[in-house]
Amino acid sequence: MKKILVPALLAVSLLAAPVYAGNPAAAKAASSLKAADKTYKVQPQLSTLGWVGKKVTGQHDGNVQFKDGSVLVRGNQIVGGTFVVDMNTLKVTDIKDADTNGKLVGHLRSEDFFSIDKNPTATFKITKVATLKKADAAGNNANITGDLTIKGITQSITFPAKTGVKGGLASASGTATIDRTKFDIKYGSKSFFESIGDKAIMDEFTLSFNVVAKQ
């Protein structure tokens, strides 16, 4: 009886073994599933995105709102994410006169700038997050690289940010500097119109963001 029982138990144990036994690729896939990234949903009502554009004679600033997005979290670190910006929410905040404000918003919406009627959203997709060994003076603890799409044109950008994950919330804040001419926004650029003089608008503008995502 014992001679029959031992082989039977061995057969059962082999049949019950994981299907990836002896298959390194399957075993690796199973291992990666255990460490799967968690998806946090961006909270537009808690997140902000401000912009500043400068010209020879001064500057203008305003904001635009996130539409939706998601953040990928591994452990206590942000490792990826995709963000959608609703360009139709673009506002100018430094001009108090309603008519002047409306004219500038209208110009920014036009083909000279963001062509919002044809491109109602802008997107950013994180491709790499490099954690810094030590935070800089501004508290930034990571360098984020990703693909920014404006007016249907995609360019890779990198910028410093302060990131954190705690209590079911993931957050990232910082300032990114964008060269608008790389997105075919050349209006008033001295790089393309040398004789424009003091009417020139700087090629670079900044986006200051504070993104909050919830598990």
PDB file of N, CA and C in Angstrom, residues 8-70:
ATOM      1  N   ALA A   8       1.643   8.127  -5.988  1.00  0.00           N
ATOM      2  CA  ALA A   8       0.399   8.864  -6.190  1.00  0.00           C
ATOM      3  C   ALA A   8       0.501  10.277  -5.647  1.00  0.00           C
ATOM      4  N   LEU A   9       1.081  10.420  -4.452  1.00  0.00           N
ATOM      5  CA  LEU A   9       1.261  11.744  -3.860  1.00  0.00           C
ATOM      6  C   LEU A   9       2.198  12.599  -4.697  1.00  0.00           C
ATOM      7  N   LEU A  10       3.224  11.978  -5.262  1.00  0.00           N
ATOM      8  CA  LEU A  10       4.173  12.703  -6.114  1.00  0.00           C
ATOM      9  C   LEU A  10       3.479  13.232  -7.359  1.00  0.00           C
ATOM     10  N   ALA A  11       2.633  12.410  -7.949  1.00  0.00           N
ATOM     11  CA  ALA A  11       1.911  12.817  -9.156  1.00  0.00           C
ATOM     12  C   ALA A  11       0.992  13.987  -8.867  1.00  0.00           C
ATOM     13  N   VAL A  12       0.289  13.934  -7.725  1.00  0.00           N
ATOM     14  CA  VAL A  12      -0.621  15.019  -7.344  1.00  0.00           C
ATOM     15  C   VAL A  12       0.129  16.322  -7.145  1.00  0.00           C
ATOM     16  N   SER A  13       1.304  16.229  -6.497  1.00  0.00           N
ATOM     17  CA  SER A  13       2.083  17.445  -6.230  1.00  0.00           C
ATOM     18  C   SER A  13       2.571  18.079  -7.519  1.00  0.00           C
ATOM     19  N   LEU A  14       2.912  17.268  -8.510  1.00  0.00           N
ATOM     20  CA  LEU A  14       3.374  17.810  -9.788  1.00  0.00           C
ATOM     21  C   LEU A  14       2.230  18.472 -10.541  1.00  0.00           C
ATOM     22  N   LEU A  15       1.061  17.856 -10.482  1.00  0.00           N
ATOM     23  CA  LEU A  15      -0.093  18.432 -11.151  1.00  0.00           C
ATOM     24  C   LEU A  15      -0.524  19.737 -10.508  1.00  0.00           C
ATOM     25  N   ALA A  16      -0.310  19.852  -9.200  1.00  0.00           N
ATOM     26  CA  ALA A  16      -0.722  21.063  -8.471  1.00  0.00           C
ATOM     27  C   ALA A  16       0.307  22.179  -8.555  1.00  0.00           C
ATOM     28  N   ALA A  17       1.491  21.881  -9.075  1.00  0.00           N
ATOM     29  CA  ALA A  17       2.559  22.884  -9.170  1.00  0.00           C
ATOM     30  C   ALA A  17       2.142  24.001 -10.098  1.00  0.00           C
ATOM     31  N   PRO A  18       2.664  25.241  -9.909  1.00  0.00           N
ATOM     32  CA  PRO A  18       2.324  26.367 -10.779  1.00  0.00           C
ATOM     33  C   PRO A  18       2.651  26.052 -12.226  1.00  0.00           C
ATOM     34  N   VAL A  19       1.848  26.587 -13.148  1.00  0.00           N
ATOM     35  CA  VAL A  19       2.023  26.289 -14.565  1.00  0.00           C
ATOM     36  C   VAL A  19       3.316  26.866 -15.107  1.00  0.00           C
ATOM     37  N   TYR A  20       3.932  27.850 -14.378  1.00  0.00           N
ATOM     38  CA  TYR A  20       5.154  28.448 -14.874  1.00  0.00           C
ATOM     39  C   TYR A  20       6.404  27.714 -14.396  1.00  0.00           C
ATOM     40  N   ALA A  21       6.234  26.582 -13.669  1.00  0.00           N
ATOM     41  CA  ALA A  21       7.402  25.830 -13.210  1.00  0.00           C
ATOM     42  C   ALA A  21       8.212  25.387 -14.415  1.00  0.00           C
ATOM     43  N   GLY A  22       9.474  25.675 -14.375  1.00  0.00           N
ATOM     44  CA  GLY A  22      10.345  25.330 -15.484  1.00  0.00           C
ATOM     45  C   GLY A  22      10.243  26.310 -16.637  1.00  0.00           C
ATOM     46  N   ASN A  23       9.434  27.370 -16.491  1.00  0.00           N
ATOM     47  CA  ASN A  23       9.263  28.381 -17.533  1.00  0.00           C
ATOM     48  C   ASN A  23       9.647  29.732 -16.944  1.00  0.00           C
ATOM     49  N   PRO A  24      10.902  30.169 -17.121  1.00  0.00           N
ATOM     50  CA  PRO A  24      11.390  31.422 -16.520  1.00  0.00           C
ATOM     51  C   PRO A  24      10.568  32.637 -16.903  1.00  0.00           C
ATOM     52  N   ALA A  25      10.111  32.681 -18.169  1.00  0.00           N
ATOM     53  CA  ALA A  25       9.349  33.841 -18.633  1.00  0.00           C
ATOM     54  C   ALA A  25       8.029  33.953 -17.875  1.00  0.00           C
ATOM     55  N   ALA A  26       7.340  32.816 -17.702  1.00  0.00           N
ATOM     56  CA  ALA A  26       6.071  32.831 -16.978  1.00  0.00           C
ATOM     57  C   ALA A  26       6.285  33.165 -15.516  1.00  0.00           C
ATOM     58  N   ALA A  27       7.363  32.640 -14.944  1.00  0.00           N
ATOM     59  CA  ALA A  27       7.666  32.917 -13.543  1.00  0.00           C
ATOM     60  C   ALA A  27       7.936  34.396 -13.338  1.00  0.00           C
ATOM     61  N   LYS A  28       8.644  35.012 -14.295  1.00  0.00           N
ATOM     62  CA  LYS A  28       8.957  36.442 -14.203  1.00  0.00           C
ATOM     63  C   LYS A  28       7.680  37.264 -14.292  1.00  0.00           C
ATOM     64  N   ALA A  29       6.771  36.843 -15.185  1.00  0.00           N
ATOM     65  CA  ALA A  29       5.507  37.559 -15.339  1.00  0.00           C
ATOM     66  C   ALA A  29       4.692  37.488 -14.057  1.00  0.00           C
ATOM     67  N   ALA A  30       4.690  36.305 -13.430  1.00  0.00           N
ATOM     68  CA  ALA A  30       3.955  36.149 -12.180  1.00  0.00           C
ATOM     69  C   ALA A  30       4.546  37.009 -11.090  1.00  0.00           C
ATOM     70  N   SER A  31       5.870  37.104 -11.075  1.00  0.00           N
ATOM     71  CA  SER A  31       6.548  37.929 -10.081  1.00  0.00           C
ATOM     72  C   SER A  31       6.210  39.395 -10.261  1.00  0.00           C
ATOM     73  N   SER A  32       6.157  39.847 -11.550  1.00  0.00           N
ATOM     74  CA  SER A  32       5.870  41.259 -11.819  1.00  0.00           C
ATOM     75  C   SER A  32       4.437  41.602 -11.440  1.00  0.00           C
ATOM     76  N   LEU A  33       3.536  40.621 -11.530  1.00  0.00           N
ATOM     77  CA  LEU A  33       2.159  40.874 -11.150  1.00  0.00           C
ATOM     78  C   LEU A  33       2.032  41.179  -9.668  1.00  0.00           C
ATOM     79  N   LYS A  34       2.868  40.566  -8.863  1.00  0.00           N
ATOM     80  CA  LYS A  34       2.825  40.792  -7.419  1.00  0.00           C
ATOM     81  C   LYS A  34       3.224  42.223  -7.080  1.00  0.00           C
ATOM     82  N   ALA A  35       4.103  42.779  -7.934  1.00  0.00           N
ATOM     83  CA  ALA A  35       4.581  44.147  -7.692  1.00  0.00           C
ATOM     84  C   ALA A  35       3.900  45.135  -8.633  1.00  0.00           C
ATOM     85  N   ALA A  36       2.677  44.812  -9.048  1.00  0.00           N
ATOM     86  CA  ALA A  36       1.976  45.642 -10.025  1.00  0.00           C
ATOM     87  C   ALA A  36       1.788  47.066  -9.513  1.00  0.00           C
ATOM     88  N   ASP A  37       1.880  48.033 -10.430  1.00  0.00           N
ATOM     89  CA  ASP A  37       1.675  49.428 -10.076  1.00  0.00           C
ATOM     90  C   ASP A  37       0.200  49.664  -9.732  1.00  0.00           C
ATOM     91  N   LYS A  38      -0.030  50.565  -8.798  1.00  0.00           N
ATOM     92  CA  LYS A  38      -1.388  50.941  -8.437  1.00  0.00           C
ATOM     93  C   LYS A  38      -1.748  52.216  -9.188  1.00  0.00           C
ATOM     94  N   THR A  39      -2.995  52.308  -9.601  1.00  0.00           N
ATOM     95  CA  THR A  39      -3.452  53.469 -10.351  1.00  0.00           C
ATOM     96  C   THR A  39      -4.230  54.419  -9.439  1.00  0.00           C
ATOM     97  N   TYR A  40      -3.775  55.651  -9.405  1.00  0.00           N
ATOM     98  CA  TYR A  40      -4.458  56.698  -8.650  1.00  0.00           C
ATOM     99  C   TYR A  40      -5.121  57.641  -9.658  1.00  0.00           C
ATOM    100  N   LYS A  41      -6.339  58.075  -9.366  1.00  0.00           N
ATOM    101  CA  LYS A  41      -7.071  58.946 -10.277  1.00  0.00           C
ATOM    102  C   LYS A  41      -6.829  60.421  -9.934  1.00  0.00           C
ATOM    103  N   VAL A  42      -6.468  61.204 -10.948  1.00  0.00           N
ATOM    104  CA  VAL A  42      -6.235  62.633 -10.752  1.00  0.00           C
ATOM    105  C   VAL A  42      -7.530  63.312 -10.313  1.00  0.00           C
ATOM    106  N   GLN A  43      -7.413  64.187  -9.334  1.00  0.00           N
ATOM    107  CA  GLN A  43      -8.553  64.958  -8.815  1.00  0.00           C
ATOM    108  C   GLN A  43      -8.475  66.394  -9.349  1.00  0.00           C
ATOM    109  N   PRO A  44      -9.152  66.685 -10.470  1.00  0.00           N
ATOM    110  CA  PRO A  44      -9.064  68.022 -11.082  1.00  0.00           C
ATOM    111  C   PRO A  44      -9.433  69.151 -10.133  1.00  0.00           C
ATOM    112  N   GLN A  45     -10.407  68.906  -9.245  1.00  0.00           N
ATOM    113  CA  GLN A  45     -10.865  69.958  -8.337  1.00  0.00           C
ATOM    114  C   GLN A  45      -9.836  70.297  -7.264  1.00  0.00           C
ATOM    115  N   LEU A  46      -8.870  69.406  -7.064  1.00  0.00           N
ATOM    116  CA  LEU A  46      -7.826  69.637  -6.066  1.00  0.00           C
ATOM    117  C   LEU A  46      -6.481  69.999  -6.703  1.00  0.00           C
ATOM    118  N   SER A  47      -6.422  69.945  -8.027  1.00  0.00           N
ATOM    119  CA  SER A  47      -5.169  70.176  -8.748  1.00  0.00           C
ATOM    120  C   SER A  47      -5.177  71.540  -9.433  1.00  0.00           C
ATOM    121  N   THR A  48      -4.000  72.112  -9.616  1.00  0.00           N
ATOM    122  CA  THR A  48      -3.887  73.431 -10.263  1.00  0.00           C
ATOM    123  C   THR A  48      -2.794  73.412 -11.327  1.00  0.00           C
ATOM    124  N   LEU A  49      -2.980  74.264 -12.330  1.00  0.00           N
ATOM    125  CA  LEU A  49      -1.987  74.418 -13.400  1.00  0.00           C
ATOM    126  C   LEU A  49      -1.960  75.884 -13.820  1.00  0.00           C
ATOM    127  N   GLY A  50      -0.898  76.568 -13.454  1.00  0.00           N
ATOM    128  CA  GLY A  50      -0.774  77.990 -13.783  1.00  0.00           C
ATOM    129  C   GLY A  50       0.271  78.215 -14.856  1.00  0.00           C
ATOM    130  N   TRP A  51       0.131  79.303 -15.604  1.00  0.00           N
ATOM    131  CA  TRP A  51       1.094  79.616 -16.657  1.00  0.00           C
ATOM    132  C   TRP A  51       1.560  81.062 -16.557  1.00  0.00           C
ATOM    133  N   VAL A  52       2.779  81.290 -17.032  1.00  0.00           N
ATOM    134  CA  VAL A  52       3.343  82.647 -17.109  1.00  0.00           C
ATOM    135  C   VAL A  52       4.046  82.784 -18.447  1.00  0.00           C
ATOM    136  N   GLY A  53       3.657  83.803 -19.205  1.00  0.00           N
ATOM    137  CA  GLY A  53       4.310  84.101 -20.476  1.00  0.00           C
ATOM    138  C   GLY A  53       4.909  85.495 -20.411  1.00  0.00           C
ATOM    139  N   LYS A  54       6.157  85.622 -20.860  1.00  0.00           N
ATOM    140  CA  LYS A  54       6.839  86.913 -20.758  1.00  0.00           C
ATOM    141  C   LYS A  54       7.093  87.526 -22.135  1.00  0.00           C
ATOM    142  N   LYS A  55       7.140  88.851 -22.139  1.00  0.00           N
ATOM    143  CA  LYS A  55       7.476  89.601 -23.345  1.00  0.00           C
ATOM    144  C   LYS A  55       8.456  90.692 -22.963  1.00  0.00           C
ATOM    145  N   VAL A  56       8.967  91.412 -23.945  1.00  0.00           N
ATOM    146  CA  VAL A  56       9.976  92.446 -23.679  1.00  0.00           C
ATOM    147  C   VAL A  56       9.444  93.492 -22.707  1.00  0.00           C
ATOM    148  N   THR A  57       8.179  93.847 -22.839  1.00  0.00           N
ATOM    149  CA  THR A  57       7.616  94.936 -22.034  1.00  0.00           C
ATOM    150  C   THR A  57       6.875  94.467 -20.781  1.00  0.00           C
ATOM    151  N   GLY A  58       6.924  93.181 -20.468  1.00  0.00           N
ATOM    152  CA  GLY A  58       6.230  92.703 -19.272  1.00  0.00           C
ATOM    153  C   GLY A  58       5.898  91.226 -19.334  1.00  0.00           C
ATOM    154  N   GLN A  59       4.774  90.845 -18.727  1.00  0.00           N
ATOM    155  CA  GLN A  59       4.374  89.444 -18.729  1.00  0.00           C
ATOM    156  C   GLN A  59       2.877  89.324 -18.464  1.00  0.00           C
ATOM    157  N   HIS A  60       2.349  88.154 -18.745  1.00  0.00           N
ATOM    158  CA  HIS A  60       0.964  87.836 -18.430  1.00  0.00           C
ATOM    159  C   HIS A  60       0.944  86.485 -17.745  1.00  0.00           C
ATOM    160  N   ASP A  61      -0.053  86.291 -16.902  1.00  0.00           N
ATOM    161  CA  ASP A  61      -0.181  84.995 -16.238  1.00  0.00           C
ATOM    162  C   ASP A  61      -1.635  84.586 -16.156  1.00  0.00           C
ATOM    163  N   GLY A  62      -1.836  83.298 -15.909  1.00  0.00           N
ATOM    164  CA  GLY A  62      -3.193  82.777 -15.841  1.00  0.00           C
ATOM    165  C   GLY A  62      -3.188  81.327 -15.434  1.00  0.00           C
ATOM    166  N   ASN A  63      -4.259  80.641 -15.741  1.00  0.00           N
ATOM    167  CA  ASN A  63      -4.338  79.230 -15.388  1.00  0.00           C
ATOM    168  C   ASN A  63      -5.202  78.467 -16.381  1.00  0.00           C
ATOM    169  N   VAL A  64      -5.125  77.156 -16.280  1.00  0.00           N
ATOM    170  CA  VAL A  64      -5.919  76.249 -17.095  1.00  0.00           C
ATOM    171  C   VAL A  64      -6.178  75.024 -16.227  1.00  0.00           C
ATOM    172  N   GLN A  65      -7.242  74.297 -16.493  1.00  0.00           N
ATOM    173  CA  GLN A  65      -7.626  73.213 -15.593  1.00  0.00           C
ATOM    174  C   GLN A  65      -7.348  71.823 -16.170  1.00  0.00           C
ATOM    175  N   PHE A  66      -6.999  70.908 -15.273  1.00  0.00           N
ATOM    176  CA  PHE A  66      -6.883  69.514 -15.667  1.00  0.00           C
ATOM    177  C   PHE A  66      -8.288  68.961 -15.930  1.00  0.00           C
ATOM    178  N   LYS A  67      -8.406  68.113 -16.939  1.00  0.00           N
ATOM    179  CA  LYS A  67      -9.678  67.474 -17.255  1.00  0.00           C
ATOM    180  C   LYS A  67      -9.774  66.122 -16.555  1.00  0.00           C
ATOM    181  N   ASP A  68      -8.744  65.317 -16.691  1.00  0.00           N
ATOM    182  CA  ASP A  68      -8.656  64.038 -15.995  1.00  0.00           C
ATOM    183  C   ASP A  68      -7.237  63.501 -16.112  1.00  0.00           C
ATOM    184  N   GLY A  69      -7.030  62.287 -15.651  1.00  0.00           N
ATOM    185  CA  GLY A  69      -5.702  61.693 -15.707  1.00  0.00           C
ATOM    186  C   GLY A  69      -5.530  60.620 -14.657  1.00  0.00           C
ATOM    187  N   SER A  70      -4.383  59.983 -14.681  1.00  0.00           N
ATOM    188  CA  SER A  70      -4.080  58.933 -13.707  1.00  0.00           C
ATOM    189  C   SER A  70      -2.595  58.953 -13.380  1.00  0.00           C
TER     190      SER A  70
END
